[in-house]
Amino acid sequence: MKELRYDAAVIGGGAAGMAAALELQEAGFSCAIIEREDHLGGILMQCIHNGFGLHEFSEELTGPEFAERFAVKTADSDIAVYLGTTVCSLRPVDPSNTEGAYKELICASPDLGMLRISARAVVLAMGCRERNRGNVRIPGSRPAGVYTAGLAQRLVNIEGYIPGKEIVVIGSGDIGLIMARRMSWVGCTVKAVVEIMPYPSGLTRNIVQCLHDFDIPLYLSSQTTNIFGNDRVEGVEVTPMENGALVPEKAFRIDCDTVLLSVGLVPENELSKDAGVELNGTTNGPAVDSSLMTNIDGVFACGNVLHVHDLVDWVAEEARRAGRHAASWLKGERTGPQVRVKAGSNVRYVNPGKLSTREENKVYLRSLIVKNDAVLELRLDNRPVKTIKKGHVQPSEMINLTVGPKELEGFSSDSVLEFSIL
């Protein structure tokens, strides 16, 4: 087994992985990116639509163009890149058996064989995966023609295949909305988008640009209760919901030959779990402190493996901070006092789970409700310390803000900062 050693190892070569690695390299540390695909860029390489980079680069880019900005910098750096390489296990090694505490990554590569990569710091940047039919338990047989929206995107944009002609999209997540438009562009008929919630799951701009502009019906508060067909999809049954309950007498059928599932994303954390990383039960990503470090000393997490973002711009921003914090940790710098955070009324989650009392913290959270003229209130030990007026909030759009020593003044070791939407 070939043995390699670096100051830091980054697992995942998407926007998050490259952004974190570049920060580590610029801080003077040796760094390796381990990516299981044969190219850098991750899922961005199949996202040929524009809308990326408005915050990160102040211009509108396609997914491949966004990824290329980081890939070019990575290629021009001293970062070691291992493509087509899968990390099979990650474990901390007893510091008494080596020159200092480090982590061991066992990796498999068709070209390089088995690798043992040792690193003092590790950044988790594996991204997320789509939920599938098994996760949402739609009744019916198992006919051909049922795809996740991301798989359909890859088939059309990368492989050059059109998966069907008459499409129904289940779920109004952003990938599903974008694929409704994409399938319309290639000449297919998109019969409907069916959403179980009373509000869309995707960004407002995608509802307008991908559905309204193409006159595609959106059925809210509606559940797909059956998929018809044996050899090939023949249609779906849609049942409206009232007050959270199905109304079977109002059920109707939509004939189609293809179903695309856009029913949510899940952080890719099997490796994290096996390594002993503590996971957040709400986000399904690692629980991290203000430095984006997990419960394992020297293991950091960022991007969609931490929590599913709405914009890749925020992924890159968060990953740069993870890289900087990992570099500071390698220099021996440690986080000072921290205050725990709590999701209060109408807030699904807040990340990170702890905030530094000595410096500014970037905080991300998601609303549980759709509301105009909302107020985001921060309370430290039940004492209001900050309020922010929000013209509109909805679950599909992340809220980000900065919290610093001013808001945390007067904290104690037992303090809790609660975030609520009123």
Tab-separated table of C-alpha atoms in Angstrom:
chain	number	residue	atom	x	y	z
A	1	MET	CA	0.000	0.000	0.000
A	2	LYS	CA	1.407	3.358	-1.037
A	3	GLU	CA	1.784	5.748	1.911
A	4	LEU	CA	1.529	9.537	1.581
A	5	ARG	CA	1.552	12.338	4.130
A	6	TYR	CA	0.240	15.897	3.970
A	7	ASP	CA	-0.554	18.623	6.453
A	8	ALA	CA	-4.197	18.524	5.359
A	9	ALA	CA	-6.465	16.331	3.275
A	10	VAL	CA	-9.709	17.546	1.691
A	11	ILE	CA	-12.288	14.887	0.835
A	12	GLY	CA	-14.270	16.033	-2.201
A	13	GLY	CA	-13.221	18.067	-5.219
A	14	GLY	CA	-16.280	20.210	-5.830
A	15	ALA	CA	-16.458	23.944	-5.216
A	16	ALA	CA	-16.253	23.415	-1.442
A	17	GLY	CA	-13.255	21.104	-1.573
A	18	MET	CA	-11.264	23.294	-3.945
A	19	ALA	CA	-12.053	26.507	-2.049
A	20	ALA	CA	-10.965	24.971	1.276
A	21	ALA	CA	-7.804	23.445	-0.211
A	22	LEU	CA	-6.770	26.735	-1.805
A	23	GLU	CA	-6.990	28.493	1.569
A	24	LEU	CA	-4.839	25.821	3.195
A	25	GLN	CA	-2.258	25.963	0.421
A	26	GLU	CA	-2.116	29.763	0.537
A	27	ALA	CA	-1.484	29.529	4.284
A	28	GLY	CA	1.642	27.490	3.532
A	29	PHE	CA	0.439	23.963	4.289
A	30	SER	CA	0.753	20.925	2.047
A	31	CYS	CA	-2.672	19.730	0.976
A	32	ALA	CA	-4.298	16.944	-1.027
A	33	ILE	CA	-7.759	16.764	-2.602
A	34	ILE	CA	-9.263	13.277	-2.902
A	35	GLU	CA	-12.103	13.112	-5.447
A	36	ARG	CA	-13.915	9.933	-6.497
A	37	GLU	CA	-14.970	11.301	-9.900
A	38	ASP	CA	-12.544	11.638	-12.813
A	39	HIS	CA	-12.701	15.438	-12.751
A	40	LEU	CA	-12.875	18.328	-10.317
A	41	GLY	CA	-16.034	20.412	-10.046
A	42	GLY	CA	-18.522	17.940	-8.638
A	43	ILE	CA	-22.180	18.312	-9.575
A	44	LEU	CA	-21.484	21.749	-11.076
A	45	MET	CA	-20.141	20.087	-14.226
A	46	GLN	CA	-23.633	18.958	-15.239
A	47	CYS	CA	-25.351	22.234	-14.299
A	48	ILE	CA	-25.030	23.971	-17.659
A	49	HIS	CA	-27.647	26.623	-16.828
A	50	ASN	CA	-26.537	30.040	-15.595
A	51	GLY	CA	-27.267	31.764	-12.295
A	52	PHE	CA	-24.055	30.868	-10.461
A	53	GLY	CA	-21.414	33.289	-9.201
A	54	LEU	CA	-23.427	36.459	-8.635
A	55	HIS	CA	-22.126	36.775	-5.059
A	56	GLU	CA	-18.761	35.040	-5.450
A	57	PHE	CA	-17.610	36.635	-8.721
A	58	SER	CA	-20.153	39.450	-9.262
A	59	GLU	CA	-21.147	37.948	-12.598
A	60	GLU	CA	-23.516	35.287	-13.845
A	61	LEU	CA	-21.863	31.987	-14.759
A	62	THR	CA	-22.878	28.461	-15.676
A	63	GLY	CA	-21.985	25.624	-13.314
A	64	PRO	CA	-18.927	24.485	-15.330
A	65	GLU	CA	-17.707	28.085	-15.581
A	66	PHE	CA	-18.022	28.521	-11.818
A	67	ALA	CA	-16.121	25.283	-11.199
A	68	GLU	CA	-13.451	26.234	-13.723
A	69	ARG	CA	-12.558	29.388	-11.763
A	70	PHE	CA	-11.500	27.199	-8.832
A	71	ALA	CA	-10.098	24.364	-10.946
A	72	VAL	CA	-7.680	26.722	-12.729
A	73	LYS	CA	-6.419	28.083	-9.400
A	74	THR	CA	-6.054	24.537	-8.080
A	75	ALA	CA	-4.081	23.461	-11.154
A	76	ASP	CA	-1.759	26.456	-10.726
A	77	SER	CA	-1.105	25.594	-7.067
A	78	ASP	CA	0.937	22.924	-5.320
A	79	ILE	CA	-2.183	21.069	-4.198
A	80	ALA	CA	-1.979	17.321	-4.880
A	81	VAL	CA	-5.130	16.080	-6.619
A	82	TYR	CA	-6.162	12.405	-6.615
A	83	LEU	CA	-8.990	11.867	-9.099
A	84	GLY	CA	-10.946	8.640	-9.462
A	85	THR	CA	-10.025	7.925	-5.850
A	86	THR	CA	-12.507	6.892	-3.168
A	87	VAL	CA	-11.919	7.343	0.544
A	88	CYS	CA	-12.970	4.050	2.107
A	89	SER	CA	-12.295	4.944	5.722
A	90	LEU	CA	-11.221	7.830	7.907
A	91	ARG	CA	-9.949	7.412	11.440
A	92	PRO	CA	-7.911	9.392	13.956
A	93	VAL	CA	-4.659	7.700	14.937
A	94	ASP	CA	-3.361	7.520	18.493
A	95	PRO	CA	-0.869	10.400	18.819
A	96	SER	CA	1.363	8.284	21.052
A	97	ASN	CA	2.196	6.119	18.022
A	98	THR	CA	3.529	8.894	15.797
A	99	GLU	CA	5.196	12.273	15.740
A	100	GLY	CA	1.857	13.922	16.511
A	101	ALA	CA	-1.875	13.401	16.199
A	102	TYR	CA	-2.984	12.738	12.622
A	103	LYS	CA	-5.810	11.159	10.655
A	104	GLU	CA	-5.514	8.138	8.416
A	105	LEU	CA	-7.442	7.894	5.148
A	106	ILE	CA	-7.549	4.545	3.368
A	107	CYS	CA	-8.276	5.209	-0.306
A	108	ALA	CA	-8.871	3.063	-3.384
A	109	SER	CA	-7.956	4.060	-6.929
A	110	PRO	CA	-8.127	1.968	-10.127
A	111	ASP	CA	-4.908	3.604	-11.333
A	112	LEU	CA	-2.953	3.960	-8.094
A	113	GLY	CA	-4.280	0.988	-6.128
A	114	MET	CA	-4.697	1.267	-2.367
A	115	LEU	CA	-3.383	4.408	-0.689
A	116	ARG	CA	-2.851	5.303	2.932
A	117	ILE	CA	-2.921	9.088	3.247
A	118	SER	CA	-1.981	10.610	6.596
A	119	ALA	CA	-2.920	14.200	7.417
A	120	ARG	CA	-2.981	16.287	10.552
A	121	ALA	CA	-6.181	18.076	9.489
A	122	VAL	CA	-9.076	16.850	7.349
A	123	VAL	CA	-11.806	18.879	5.660
A	124	LEU	CA	-15.014	17.039	4.815
A	125	ALA	CA	-16.465	18.390	1.556
A	126	MET	CA	-18.302	15.402	0.045
A	127	GLY	CA	-21.447	17.298	-0.919
A	128	CYS	CA	-24.913	15.762	-0.898
A	129	ARG	CA	-27.043	13.230	-2.752
A	130	GLU	CA	-30.643	13.107	-3.918
A	131	ARG	CA	-33.439	11.406	-2.053
A	132	ASN	CA	-35.087	8.748	-4.199
A	133	ARG	CA	-38.405	6.944	-4.565
A	134	GLY	CA	-37.602	4.670	-1.659
A	135	ASN	CA	-37.279	7.692	0.621
A	136	VAL	CA	-40.749	9.035	-0.234
A	137	ARG	CA	-42.513	5.650	-0.528
A	138	ILE	CA	-44.718	6.270	-3.553
A	139	PRO	CA	-46.957	3.226	-4.159
A	140	GLY	CA	-47.015	1.417	-7.495
A	141	SER	CA	-44.901	-1.022	-9.467
A	142	ARG	CA	-41.305	-0.481	-10.578
A	143	PRO	CA	-41.595	0.528	-14.244
A	144	ALA	CA	-38.839	2.073	-16.339
A	145	GLY	CA	-38.998	5.829	-16.611
A	146	VAL	CA	-38.569	6.868	-12.960
A	147	TYR	CA	-35.449	8.988	-12.413
A	148	THR	CA	-34.125	11.429	-9.877
A	149	ALA	CA	-33.947	14.902	-11.384
A	150	GLY	CA	-30.165	14.971	-10.985
A	151	LEU	CA	-29.747	11.718	-12.896
A	152	ALA	CA	-31.957	13.061	-15.681
A	153	GLN	CA	-29.818	16.203	-15.719
A	154	ARG	CA	-26.683	14.129	-16.178
A	155	LEU	CA	-28.287	12.025	-18.929
A	156	VAL	CA	-29.356	15.096	-20.907
A	157	ASN	CA	-26.425	17.457	-20.272
A	158	ILE	CA	-23.488	15.020	-20.106
A	159	GLU	CA	-24.500	11.771	-21.799
A	160	GLY	CA	-26.749	13.255	-24.481
A	161	TYR	CA	-29.782	11.051	-23.756
A	162	ILE	CA	-33.403	12.225	-23.417
A	163	PRO	CA	-35.070	10.023	-20.774
A	164	GLY	CA	-38.658	10.466	-21.992
A	165	LYS	CA	-41.169	12.590	-23.884
A	166	GLU	CA	-44.021	13.362	-21.474
A	167	ILE	CA	-42.772	14.349	-18.045
A	168	VAL	CA	-44.197	14.790	-14.560
A	169	VAL	CA	-41.886	16.224	-11.907
A	170	ILE	CA	-42.589	15.169	-8.319
A	171	GLY	CA	-41.347	17.804	-5.880
A	172	SER	CA	-40.528	21.439	-6.579
A	173	GLY	CA	-36.877	21.444	-5.527
A	174	ASP	CA	-34.541	23.573	-7.599
A	175	ILE	CA	-33.091	20.683	-9.624
A	176	GLY	CA	-36.598	19.542	-10.544
A	177	LEU	CA	-37.637	23.051	-11.575
A	178	ILE	CA	-34.518	23.500	-13.681
A	179	MET	CA	-35.075	20.120	-15.316
A	180	ALA	CA	-38.687	21.042	-16.113
A	181	ARG	CA	-37.299	23.923	-18.150
A	182	ARG	CA	-34.499	21.802	-19.616
A	183	MET	CA	-36.883	19.085	-20.768
A	184	SER	CA	-39.096	21.733	-22.359
A	185	TRP	CA	-36.080	23.105	-24.228
A	186	VAL	CA	-35.281	19.712	-25.756
A	187	GLY	CA	-38.842	19.290	-27.038
A	188	CYS	CA	-40.490	17.268	-24.284
A	189	THR	CA	-43.871	18.089	-22.762
A	190	VAL	CA	-43.772	18.725	-19.023
A	191	LYS	CA	-47.286	17.946	-17.826
A	192	ALA	CA	-46.951	19.188	-14.241
A	193	VAL	CA	-44.859	19.711	-11.145
A	194	VAL	CA	-46.478	18.178	-8.051
A	195	GLU	CA	-45.539	19.497	-4.597
A	196	ILE	CA	-46.799	18.045	-1.302
A	197	MET	CA	-46.203	21.271	0.641
A	198	PRO	CA	-48.481	24.341	0.360
A	199	TYR	CA	-45.539	26.363	-0.942
A	200	PRO	CA	-42.769	25.680	-3.508
A	201	SER	CA	-39.537	24.052	-2.321
A	202	GLY	CA	-37.334	25.883	-4.822
A	203	LEU	CA	-36.108	29.436	-5.200
A	204	THR	CA	-38.645	32.012	-6.354
A	205	ARG	CA	-36.546	32.877	-9.407
A	206	ASN	CA	-36.697	29.245	-10.531
A	207	ILE	CA	-40.477	29.108	-10.100
A	208	VAL	CA	-40.765	32.131	-12.392
A	209	GLN	CA	-38.095	31.253	-14.969
A	210	CYS	CA	-38.677	27.490	-15.136
A	211	LEU	CA	-42.442	27.129	-14.657
A	212	HIS	CA	-44.262	30.397	-15.278
A	213	ASP	CA	-42.260	31.223	-18.399
A	214	PHE	CA	-43.151	27.821	-19.883
A	215	ASP	CA	-46.760	27.631	-18.636
A	216	ILE	CA	-46.023	24.462	-16.638
A	217	PRO	CA	-48.712	23.753	-14.003
A	218	LEU	CA	-47.640	23.601	-10.350
A	219	TYR	CA	-49.924	21.625	-8.036
A	220	LEU	CA	-49.300	22.623	-4.411
A	221	SER	CA	-50.652	20.708	-1.399
A	222	SER	CA	-50.826	17.644	-3.629
A	223	GLN	CA	-49.368	14.182	-3.165
A	224	THR	CA	-48.388	11.642	-5.812
A	225	THR	CA	-50.273	8.598	-4.552
A	226	ASN	CA	-49.543	6.116	-7.341
A	227	ILE	CA	-47.311	5.496	-10.332
A	228	PHE	CA	-49.043	3.515	-13.083
A	229	GLY	CA	-47.359	1.150	-15.511
A	230	ASN	CA	-45.533	-2.170	-15.471
A	231	ASP	CA	-42.817	-2.136	-18.144
A	232	ARG	CA	-42.832	1.649	-18.591
A	233	VAL	CA	-44.454	4.537	-16.717
A	234	GLU	CA	-47.930	5.231	-18.068
A	235	GLY	CA	-49.109	7.913	-15.660
A	236	VAL	CA	-49.344	9.120	-12.077
A	237	GLU	CA	-52.190	9.635	-9.646
A	238	VAL	CA	-52.247	12.985	-7.853
A	239	THR	CA	-54.361	13.487	-4.742
A	240	PRO	CA	-54.977	16.990	-3.355
A	241	MET	CA	-54.586	17.662	0.373
A	242	GLU	CA	-56.730	19.823	2.621
A	243	ASN	CA	-55.689	20.687	6.164
A	244	GLY	CA	-52.853	18.172	5.857
A	245	ALA	CA	-55.108	15.246	4.903
A	246	LEU	CA	-55.556	13.549	1.531
A	247	VAL	CA	-58.881	14.066	-0.258
A	248	PRO	CA	-59.214	10.809	-2.299
A	249	GLU	CA	-62.426	11.866	-4.050
A	250	LYS	CA	-60.518	14.714	-5.720
A	251	ALA	CA	-57.698	12.489	-7.020
A	252	PHE	CA	-56.869	12.726	-10.728
A	253	ARG	CA	-54.554	11.042	-13.203
A	254	ILE	CA	-51.866	12.621	-15.373
A	255	ASP	CA	-50.695	10.498	-18.299
A	256	CYS	CA	-46.925	10.512	-18.812
A	257	ASP	CA	-44.035	8.207	-19.721
A	258	THR	CA	-41.419	9.656	-17.360
A	259	VAL	CA	-41.335	10.722	-13.712
A	260	LEU	CA	-38.565	12.918	-12.316
A	261	LEU	CA	-38.107	13.012	-8.540
A	262	SER	CA	-37.019	16.275	-6.959
A	263	VAL	CA	-37.783	15.441	-3.349
A	264	GLY	CA	-34.823	16.836	-1.467
A	265	LEU	CA	-31.117	16.400	-0.875
A	266	VAL	CA	-29.249	14.620	1.916
A	267	PRO	CA	-25.663	15.411	3.007
A	268	GLU	CA	-23.282	12.575	2.066
A	269	ASN	CA	-22.128	11.545	5.534
A	270	GLU	CA	-21.674	7.770	5.622
A	271	LEU	CA	-17.901	8.266	5.827
A	272	SER	CA	-18.324	10.884	8.570
A	273	LYS	CA	-20.580	8.607	10.590
A	274	ASP	CA	-18.167	5.675	10.336
A	275	ALA	CA	-15.340	7.936	11.520
A	276	GLY	CA	-17.276	8.880	14.658
A	277	VAL	CA	-18.289	12.377	13.603
A	278	GLU	CA	-21.334	13.585	15.535
A	279	LEU	CA	-24.215	14.452	13.187
A	280	ASN	CA	-26.927	17.074	13.559
A	281	GLY	CA	-30.306	15.321	13.582
A	282	THR	CA	-32.006	18.156	11.691
A	283	THR	CA	-29.505	18.829	8.892
A	284	ASN	CA	-28.033	15.283	8.729
A	285	GLY	CA	-24.658	17.003	8.506
A	286	PRO	CA	-21.857	17.185	11.092
A	287	ALA	CA	-22.384	19.218	14.237
A	288	VAL	CA	-19.704	21.941	14.127
A	289	ASP	CA	-18.473	24.784	16.299
A	290	SER	CA	-17.653	28.354	15.273
A	291	SER	CA	-14.508	27.193	13.446
A	292	LEU	CA	-16.531	24.607	11.494
A	293	MET	CA	-14.694	21.860	13.378
A	294	THR	CA	-16.527	18.651	14.270
A	295	ASN	CA	-16.337	16.758	17.545
A	296	ILE	CA	-13.122	15.145	16.230
A	297	ASP	CA	-10.187	17.468	16.800
A	298	GLY	CA	-8.779	18.625	13.459
A	299	VAL	CA	-11.696	17.410	11.317
A	300	PHE	CA	-13.684	20.228	9.695
A	301	ALA	CA	-16.794	20.250	7.493
A	302	CYS	CA	-18.193	22.681	4.931
A	303	GLY	CA	-20.553	23.005	1.983
A	304	ASN	CA	-23.435	20.663	1.267
A	305	VAL	CA	-21.992	17.873	3.417
A	306	LEU	CA	-22.546	20.205	6.390
A	307	HIS	CA	-25.998	21.476	5.394
A	308	VAL	CA	-27.708	21.772	2.028
A	309	HIS	CA	-27.200	25.284	0.646
A	310	ASP	CA	-29.437	27.139	-1.775
A	311	LEU	CA	-26.559	28.821	-3.653
A	312	VAL	CA	-23.109	27.482	-4.533
A	313	ASP	CA	-21.769	30.982	-3.778
A	314	TRP	CA	-22.468	30.351	-0.082
A	315	VAL	CA	-20.822	26.928	-0.386
A	316	ALA	CA	-17.591	28.525	-1.609
A	317	GLU	CA	-17.730	31.247	1.037
A	318	GLU	CA	-18.225	28.740	3.842
A	319	ALA	CA	-15.502	26.443	2.486
A	320	ARG	CA	-12.949	29.257	2.405
A	321	ARG	CA	-13.658	29.874	6.086
A	322	ALA	CA	-13.276	26.160	6.829
A	323	GLY	CA	-9.912	26.206	5.073
A	324	ARG	CA	-8.769	29.246	7.023
A	325	HIS	CA	-9.882	27.739	10.323
A	326	ALA	CA	-8.129	24.455	9.498
A	327	ALA	CA	-4.945	26.424	8.735
A	328	SER	CA	-5.228	28.268	12.058
A	329	TRP	CA	-5.680	24.944	13.845
A	330	LEU	CA	-2.557	23.576	12.152
A	331	LYS	CA	-0.670	26.618	13.447
A	332	GLY	CA	-1.685	25.703	16.980
A	333	GLU	CA	-4.349	28.385	17.346
A	334	ARG	CA	-7.424	27.262	19.244
A	335	THR	CA	-10.939	28.649	19.529
A	336	GLY	CA	-11.691	30.589	22.700
A	337	PRO	CA	-14.996	30.737	24.599
A	338	GLN	CA	-18.066	29.843	22.565
A	339	VAL	CA	-21.802	30.242	23.008
A	340	ARG	CA	-24.244	27.502	22.018
A	341	VAL	CA	-26.979	28.393	19.535
A	342	LYS	CA	-30.571	27.194	19.421
A	343	ALA	CA	-33.262	27.173	16.743
A	344	GLY	CA	-36.282	28.931	18.200
A	345	SER	CA	-39.754	29.656	16.864
A	346	ASN	CA	-40.202	29.115	13.116
A	347	VAL	CA	-36.508	28.296	12.580
A	348	ARG	CA	-35.575	24.854	11.260
A	349	TYR	CA	-31.870	24.951	12.085
A	350	VAL	CA	-28.938	27.274	12.737
A	351	ASN	CA	-25.347	26.591	11.638
A	352	PRO	CA	-22.753	26.534	13.156
A	353	GLY	CA	-23.896	25.134	16.494
A	354	LYS	CA	-21.562	27.353	18.518
A	355	LEU	CA	-20.363	30.942	18.066
A	356	SER	CA	-17.058	32.500	19.045
A	357	THR	CA	-17.321	35.315	21.581
A	358	ARG	CA	-14.109	36.933	20.317
A	359	GLU	CA	-14.718	37.384	16.581
A	360	GLU	CA	-17.404	37.847	13.949
A	361	ASN	CA	-19.315	34.663	13.071
A	362	LYS	CA	-21.098	33.937	9.795
A	363	VAL	CA	-24.388	32.216	10.598
A	364	TYR	CA	-26.763	30.358	8.263
A	365	LEU	CA	-30.331	29.378	9.079
A	366	ARG	CA	-33.558	28.310	7.406
A	367	SER	CA	-37.101	29.408	8.111
A	368	LEU	CA	-39.896	26.916	8.758
A	369	ILE	CA	-42.545	29.285	7.434
A	370	VAL	CA	-43.408	31.477	4.465
A	371	LYS	CA	-43.986	35.037	5.635
A	372	ASN	CA	-43.788	38.630	4.443
A	373	ASP	CA	-42.552	41.399	6.746
A	374	ALA	CA	-40.921	38.948	9.146
A	375	VAL	CA	-38.545	39.774	11.999
A	376	LEU	CA	-35.508	37.669	12.878
A	377	GLU	CA	-34.892	37.987	16.614
A	378	LEU	CA	-31.765	36.903	18.498
A	379	ARG	CA	-32.064	36.369	22.254
A	380	LEU	CA	-29.085	35.652	24.523
A	381	ASP	CA	-30.282	33.874	27.645
A	382	ASN	CA	-33.803	35.121	26.801
A	383	ARG	CA	-32.567	38.716	26.473
A	384	PRO	CA	-33.102	40.366	23.031
A	385	VAL	CA	-29.726	41.339	21.547
A	386	LYS	CA	-30.512	41.827	17.850
A	387	THR	CA	-33.491	42.121	15.520
A	388	ILE	CA	-33.405	42.106	11.731
A	389	LYS	CA	-36.364	42.962	9.497
A	390	LYS	CA	-36.844	40.579	6.584
A	391	GLY	CA	-39.151	41.510	3.715
A	392	HIS	CA	-39.844	37.855	2.969
A	393	VAL	CA	-38.761	34.483	4.332
A	394	GLN	CA	-39.411	30.975	3.051
A	395	PRO	CA	-37.892	27.536	3.750
A	396	SER	CA	-36.192	27.243	0.343
A	397	GLU	CA	-34.045	30.363	0.814
A	398	MET	CA	-31.260	30.382	3.386
A	399	ILE	CA	-30.844	33.378	5.652
A	400	ASN	CA	-27.305	34.429	6.471
A	401	LEU	CA	-26.076	37.047	8.883
A	402	THR	CA	-23.103	38.012	11.007
A	403	VAL	CA	-23.039	37.738	14.789
A	404	GLY	CA	-20.120	39.065	16.800
A	405	PRO	CA	-18.868	40.000	20.270
A	406	LYS	CA	-21.327	42.919	20.462
A	407	GLU	CA	-24.341	40.588	20.414
A	408	LEU	CA	-22.672	38.093	22.777
A	409	GLU	CA	-21.631	40.622	25.420
A	410	GLY	CA	-22.386	39.390	28.925
A	411	PHE	CA	-22.287	35.694	28.043
A	412	SER	CA	-21.588	32.940	30.567
A	413	SER	CA	-20.420	29.362	30.175
A	414	ASP	CA	-24.073	28.238	30.132
A	415	SER	CA	-25.341	30.894	27.720
A	416	VAL	CA	-27.542	30.037	24.756
A	417	LEU	CA	-28.244	32.288	21.758
A	418	GLU	CA	-31.707	31.594	20.344
A	419	PHE	CA	-32.796	32.515	16.813
A	420	SER	CA	-36.529	33.025	16.166
A	421	ILE	CA	-38.634	34.332	13.295
A	422	LEU	CA	-41.606	36.433	14.343
